[in-house]
Coordinates of C-alpha atoms and ligand atoms in Angstrom, one line a residue:
R1 CA 0.0 -0.1 0.0
A2 CA 2.6 2.4 0.9
K3 CA 4.4 1.8 -2.4
D4 CA 1.2 2.8 -4.1
L5 CA 1.5 6.4 -2.8
G6 CA 4.5 6.7 -5.1
G7 CA 7.9 8.6 -4.3
N8 CA 6.4 12.1 -4.3
V9 CA 4.6 11.9 -1.1
H10 CA 7.4 9.8 0.7
H11 CA 9.9 12.3 -0.1
R12 CA 8.5 15.2 1.3
Y13 CA 8.6 13.7 4.6
E14 CA 12.3 12.5 4.1
P15 CA 14.2 15.2 5.1
S16 CA 12.8 15.8 8.4
L17 CA 12.4 12.2 9.3
H18 CA 15.9 12.1 8.1
A19 CA 17.2 14.8 10.3
H20 CA 15.4 13.3 13.2
A21 CA 17.2 9.8 12.5
E22 CA 20.6 11.5 12.2
E23 CA 20.4 13.4 15.6
R24 CA 19.2 10.3 17.2
R25 CA 22.4 8.3 15.9
K26 CA 24.6 11.1 16.8
L27 CA 23.1 11.3 20.6
E28 CA 23.4 7.4 20.5
S29 CA 27.0 7.3 19.7
A30 CA 28.0 10.1 22.0
L31 CA 25.9 8.4 24.8
R32 CA 28.2 5.2 24.1
H33 CA 31.2 6.8 25.3
A34 CA 29.7 9.1 28.0
L35 CA 30.4 6.9 30.7
E36 CA 34.3 6.4 29.9
R37 CA 34.5 10.0 29.6
D38 CA 32.9 10.4 33.0
E39 CA 30.3 12.7 31.5
F40 CA 27.7 11.7 34.3
V41 CA 27.1 13.4 37.7
L42 CA 24.5 12.8 40.0
N43 CA 22.2 15.4 41.4
F44 CA 20.3 14.8 44.8
Q45 CA 16.8 16.2 45.5
P46 CA 15.6 16.0 49.3
V47 CA 12.6 14.5 50.3
V48 CA 10.9 15.7 53.4
D49 CA 8.5 14.4 56.1
A50 CA 5.2 16.1 55.7
T51 CA 4.8 16.7 59.4
D52 CA 8.1 18.0 60.6
E53 CA 9.9 18.9 57.1
S54 CA 12.9 16.8 58.1
V55 CA 14.8 15.4 55.5
V56 CA 14.3 11.6 55.0
S57 CA 15.8 10.8 51.9
F58 CA 17.3 12.2 48.7
E59 CA 16.4 11.1 45.4
A60 CA 19.1 10.3 42.8
L61 CA 18.8 12.0 39.5
V62 CA 21.3 11.4 36.9
R63 CA 22.8 14.3 34.6
W64 CA 24.4 14.3 31.2
H65 CA 26.9 16.9 30.4
S66 CA 27.9 15.9 26.7
R67 CA 31.2 16.9 25.2
E68 CA 29.3 17.4 21.6
H69 CA 25.7 18.1 23.0
G70 CA 26.3 20.0 26.0
F71 CA 23.6 19.2 28.9
V72 CA 21.1 16.7 27.6
S73 CA 17.9 16.3 29.9
P74 CA 17.2 12.7 31.1
A75 CA 13.8 13.0 29.5
K76 CA 15.7 12.9 26.1
F77 CA 18.4 10.2 27.0
I78 CA 17.0 7.7 29.3
P79 CA 14.6 6.7 26.9
L80 CA 17.4 6.1 24.1
A81 CA 19.8 4.6 26.9
E82 CA 16.7 2.0 27.5
D83 CA 16.4 1.3 23.6
T84 CA 20.0 0.7 23.4
R85 CA 20.2 -0.9 26.9
L86 CA 23.1 1.4 27.4
I87 CA 20.9 1.8 30.5
V88 CA 22.3 -1.2 32.1
P89 CA 25.9 0.2 32.4
I90 CA 24.8 3.7 33.2
G91 CA 22.3 2.6 35.8
E92 CA 25.1 0.3 37.5
W93 CA 27.1 3.5 37.6
V94 CA 24.3 5.4 39.3
L95 CA 23.6 2.7 41.7
R96 CA 27.3 2.5 42.8
E97 CA 27.7 6.5 42.9
A98 CA 24.5 7.0 44.6
C99 CA 25.3 4.5 47.6
R100 CA 28.9 6.1 47.5
Q101 CA 27.4 9.6 48.4
A102 CA 25.0 8.3 51.0
V103 CA 27.1 6.2 53.0
N104 CA 28.5 9.9 54.3
W105 CA 24.9 11.2 55.2
P106 CA 23.4 11.0 58.5
E107 CA 22.2 7.5 59.3
D108 CA 18.4 8.4 59.4
V109 CA 18.6 9.9 55.8
R110 CA 18.1 7.5 52.9
V111 CA 18.8 7.5 49.1
A112 CA 16.5 6.7 46.3
V113 CA 17.7 5.4 42.8
N114 CA 15.6 5.3 39.7
V115 CA 15.8 2.0 38.0
S116 CA 14.5 1.1 34.3
G117 CA 12.8 -2.1 33.3
E118 CA 15.6 -3.1 31.2
Q119 CA 17.9 -3.0 34.3
L120 CA 15.7 -4.8 36.4
L121 CA 14.9 -7.5 33.9
D122 CA 18.6 -8.0 33.5
S123 CA 20.0 -11.1 35.1
N124 CA 22.8 -9.6 37.2
F125 CA 20.5 -6.5 38.2
A126 CA 20.1 -8.2 42.0
T127 CA 23.7 -8.7 42.1
S128 CA 24.7 -5.3 41.2
V129 CA 22.6 -4.1 44.3
V130 CA 24.4 -6.4 46.5
N131 CA 27.8 -5.2 45.1
A132 CA 26.8 -1.6 45.2
L133 CA 25.9 -2.1 49.1
A134 CA 29.0 -4.0 49.7
E135 CA 31.5 -1.7 47.9
S136 CA 30.3 1.2 49.8
G137 CA 29.1 0.0 52.9
L138 CA 25.6 1.4 53.0
A139 CA 23.0 -0.3 55.1
P140 CA 20.5 -1.9 53.0
H141 CA 17.6 -0.2 54.5
R142 CA 19.1 2.8 53.6
L143 CA 18.6 2.2 49.9
E144 CA 15.2 2.7 48.0
I145 CA 15.0 1.2 44.5
E146 CA 12.3 3.6 42.6
V147 CA 10.2 1.5 39.8
T148 CA 7.2 2.5 37.4
E149 CA 4.2 0.4 36.8
S150 CA 5.3 0.0 33.2
I151 CA 7.9 -2.7 34.3
F152 CA 4.9 -5.1 35.4
L153 CA 3.6 -4.7 31.9
R154 CA 6.8 -6.3 30.2
D155 CA 7.2 -9.0 32.4
G156 CA 5.3 -8.9 35.6
T157 CA 6.5 -12.5 36.9
T158 CA 10.2 -11.7 36.5
A159 CA 9.6 -8.2 37.7
N160 CA 8.0 -9.5 40.9
H161 CA 10.8 -12.2 41.6
V162 CA 13.4 -9.7 41.1
L163 CA 11.8 -7.1 43.6
E164 CA 11.2 -9.6 46.0
R165 CA 14.8 -10.4 46.1
I166 CA 15.6 -6.6 46.5
M167 CA 13.2 -6.6 49.4
A168 CA 14.8 -9.6 50.9
L169 CA 18.1 -7.5 51.0
G170 CA 16.2 -5.3 53.2
C171 CA 16.1 -2.3 50.6
G172 CA 13.1 -0.3 49.9
V173 CA 11.1 -0.2 46.8
A174 CA 8.9 2.7 45.5
L175 CA 6.3 2.8 43.0
D176 CA 7.2 6.1 41.3
D177 CA 4.8 8.1 39.2
F178 CA 1.7 6.4 40.4
G179 CA -1.1 7.0 38.5
T180 CA 0.1 7.6 35.3
G181 CA 0.7 4.1 33.8
Y182 CA -1.8 1.4 33.2
S183 CA -2.5 1.1 37.0
S184 CA -3.4 -2.3 37.7
L185 CA -3.6 -3.2 41.3
G186 CA -2.8 -6.5 41.2
Y187 CA 0.8 -5.9 42.1
L188 CA 0.1 -3.9 45.4
R189 CA -1.4 -7.3 46.2
K190 CA 1.8 -9.2 45.5
L191 CA 4.7 -6.7 46.6
R192 CA 5.1 -4.9 49.9
F193 CA 6.3 -1.4 48.6
S194 CA 7.7 1.0 50.8
T195 CA 6.4 4.1 49.4
I196 CA 3.9 4.8 46.6
K197 CA 4.9 8.3 44.9
V198 CA 2.0 10.3 43.7
D199 CA 2.8 11.9 40.4
R200 CA 3.3 15.4 40.2
S201 CA 0.3 15.6 37.6
F202 CA -1.9 15.1 40.4
V203 CA -0.8 17.2 42.8
Q204 CA -0.6 20.1 40.2
S205 CA -4.4 19.4 39.2
A206 CA -5.5 19.1 42.9
A207 CA -4.1 22.4 43.6
T208 CA -6.2 24.3 41.0
G209 CA -9.3 22.8 42.8
N210 CA -9.6 19.8 40.6
A211 CA -12.0 17.5 42.4
E212 CA -11.3 14.1 40.9
S213 CA -7.6 14.7 41.6
I214 CA -8.1 15.2 45.1
A215 CA -10.4 12.6 45.6
I216 CA -7.7 10.3 43.8
I217 CA -4.9 11.5 46.0
R218 CA -7.1 10.9 49.0
A219 CA -7.9 7.6 47.9
V220 CA -4.3 6.4 47.2
V221 CA -3.2 7.7 50.7
A222 CA -6.0 5.7 52.2
M223 CA -5.0 2.5 50.1
A224 CA -1.3 3.1 50.8
E225 CA -2.0 3.5 54.6
S226 CA -3.9 0.4 55.1
L227 CA -1.5 -1.7 52.8
D228 CA 1.2 -0.2 55.4
M229 CA 3.1 1.6 52.6
S230 CA 4.2 5.3 53.0
T231 CA 3.2 8.1 50.3
T232 CA 5.5 10.7 48.7
A233 CA 3.9 13.7 46.8
E234 CA 5.9 14.4 43.8
G235 CA 6.8 18.0 42.5
A236 CA 5.3 20.3 45.0
E237 CA 6.3 23.8 44.1
T238 CA 4.2 26.2 45.7
E239 CA 3.2 26.8 49.6
H240 CA -0.4 26.2 48.6
E241 CA 0.5 22.9 47.1
V242 CA 2.3 21.6 50.3
Q243 CA -0.7 22.6 52.3
L244 CA -2.9 20.7 50.4
I245 CA -0.8 17.5 50.1
R246 CA -0.4 17.7 54.0
E247 CA -4.3 17.8 54.5
L248 CA -4.7 15.0 52.1
G249 CA -2.5 13.1 54.4
C250 CA 0.7 12.2 52.1
R251 CA 3.6 11.0 54.5
K252 CA 6.6 12.9 52.4
I253 CA 6.9 15.6 50.0
Q254 CA 9.4 16.1 47.4
G255 CA 9.5 19.2 45.0
Y256 CA 11.1 22.6 44.1
F257 CA 9.2 24.2 47.1
F258 CA 11.8 22.4 49.4
G259 CA 14.7 22.0 47.5
R260 CA 15.7 21.4 43.7
P261 CA 18.0 18.5 42.7
M262 CA 21.7 19.9 43.7
S263 CA 25.4 18.5 43.5
A264 CA 26.4 16.0 46.1
E265 CA 28.3 18.6 47.6
D266 CA 25.3 20.9 48.2
A267 CA 23.6 17.9 49.5
R268 CA 26.2 17.4 52.2
G269 CA 26.7 21.0 53.0
L270 CA 22.8 20.8 54.1
F271 CA 23.7 18.4 56.6
H272 CA 26.3 20.9 57.9
N273 CA 24.1 24.0 57.9
P274 CA 23.4 25.1 61.3
H275 CA 19.6 25.5 60.5
Y276 CA 19.5 21.5 59.6
L277 CA 21.2 20.8 63.0
E278 CA 19.0 22.6 64.9
R279 CA 15.5 21.8 63.5
Q280 CA 16.7 18.6 61.4
S281 CA 15.0 20.8 58.4
V282 CA 15.5 22.4 55.1
A283 CA 12.2 24.2 55.0
Ligands
LIG1 P1 11.2 10.9 38.1 O1 12.0 9.6 39.0 O2 10.0 11.1 38.4 O3 12.0 12.3 39.0 C1 11.3 13.3 39.6 C2 11.6 14.5 38.5 O4 10.8 15.5 38.8 C3 13.1 14.9 38.2 O5 13.2 15.5 37.1 C4 13.1 16.1 39.0 O6 13.8 17.2 38.8 C5 11.5 16.6 39.0 N1 11.0 17.5 39.8 C6 11.3 17.2 41.2 N2 10.4 18.2 41.8 C7 9.8 19.1 41.1 C8 9.1 20.3 41.0 O7 8.6 20.6 42.2 N3 8.5 20.8 39.8 C9 9.2 20.3 38.6 N4 8.5 20.7 37.5 N5 9.7 19.2 38.4 C10 10.2 18.6 39.5 P2 14.7 15.0 36.1 O8 15.9 14.8 37.0 O9 14.6 15.5 34.7 O10 14.2 13.3 35.7 C11 13.3 12.9 34.7 C12 13.2 11.4 35.0 O11 14.2 10.8 34.4 C13 12.9 11.0 36.2 O12 11.7 11.0 36.8 C14 13.4 9.5 36.1 O13 12.2 8.5 35.5 C15 14.3 9.7 34.9 N6 15.7 9.6 35.6 C16 16.3 10.4 36.1 N7 17.6 9.9 36.5 C17 17.6 8.6 36.4 C18 18.4 7.6 36.6 O14 19.7 7.5 37.2 N8 18.2 6.3 36.1 C19 16.9 5.9 35.4 N9 16.4 4.9 34.8 N10 16.0 7.0 35.1 C20 16.3 8.4 35.7
LIG2 MG1 11.9 8.7 40.6
LIG3 MG1 8.8 10.2 39.7
LIG4 MG1 6.9 11.9 37.9

């Protein structure tokens, strides 16, 4: 059928398609060398207790400063890394680096690490976690792995097994961006997640007074509580959003209002800040 349309129609679209493919190819080739060139750094964003605003954890967020492309956002290169499976070695670096940093923080502060399906379904993933903990000396309960619902769509049985192994080590597992995937509650019955992270889109929408979003957050919090899981509201930017999230009963809050992703050095600096020491708070 496509053939019948003839060359002209096809050719009209070719230049932009070609440019797109070419850009992707260049980005991919740069990504292939990024690890050996030391182009990745981790940023850390604080997550605070909704009640007293003390820092309970930091989420590790990878940053890529490419020699050729400058700063490339994770929204752009993570999907590419997943498609090419480069996420496996990159993710392993992230895991090791996150543990290496976290071991220097106060003992009651945990680190959260995002893990893609490609990594989790790789047969060596659990071993990578064991090694990262052993190398750094970080206590397993101080590491929380963040996964999204999409991992259960691909190979739910394997995902369950791997996550059970991670939980058996004593690590937490958080369900990220909750509510944005093809939510099936089946896996909440099988796995004891440490935390459900309510996606920023619900927080934003609830803050505009959207009754449905407010009802959904309330229901997620109630469900999490009765399953003995904690909740984190993602992406709180304003005092109004923070206030609302508190009223809706989320246990933890993450967002620009309390802190943007920052360098490892700035994260460490936070603990030496007299304000933190006094109140155990960054608010
Ligand atoms: P995520 O895991 O949901 O991380 C939260 C994202 O929301 C981060 O974006 C963070 O900077 C952003 N954010 C936090 N608070 C606010 C806020 O108040 N307002 C707004 N507008 N945004 C906020 P970032 O760092 O660009 O990362 C995007 C996504 O890339 C992450 O979403 C995660 O899915 C993925 N990612 C980041 N680092 C890694 C990694 O090391 N491995 C893997 N597999 N994925 C990663
Ligand atoms: Mg995350
Ligand atoms: Mg998230
Ligand atoms: Mg999100």
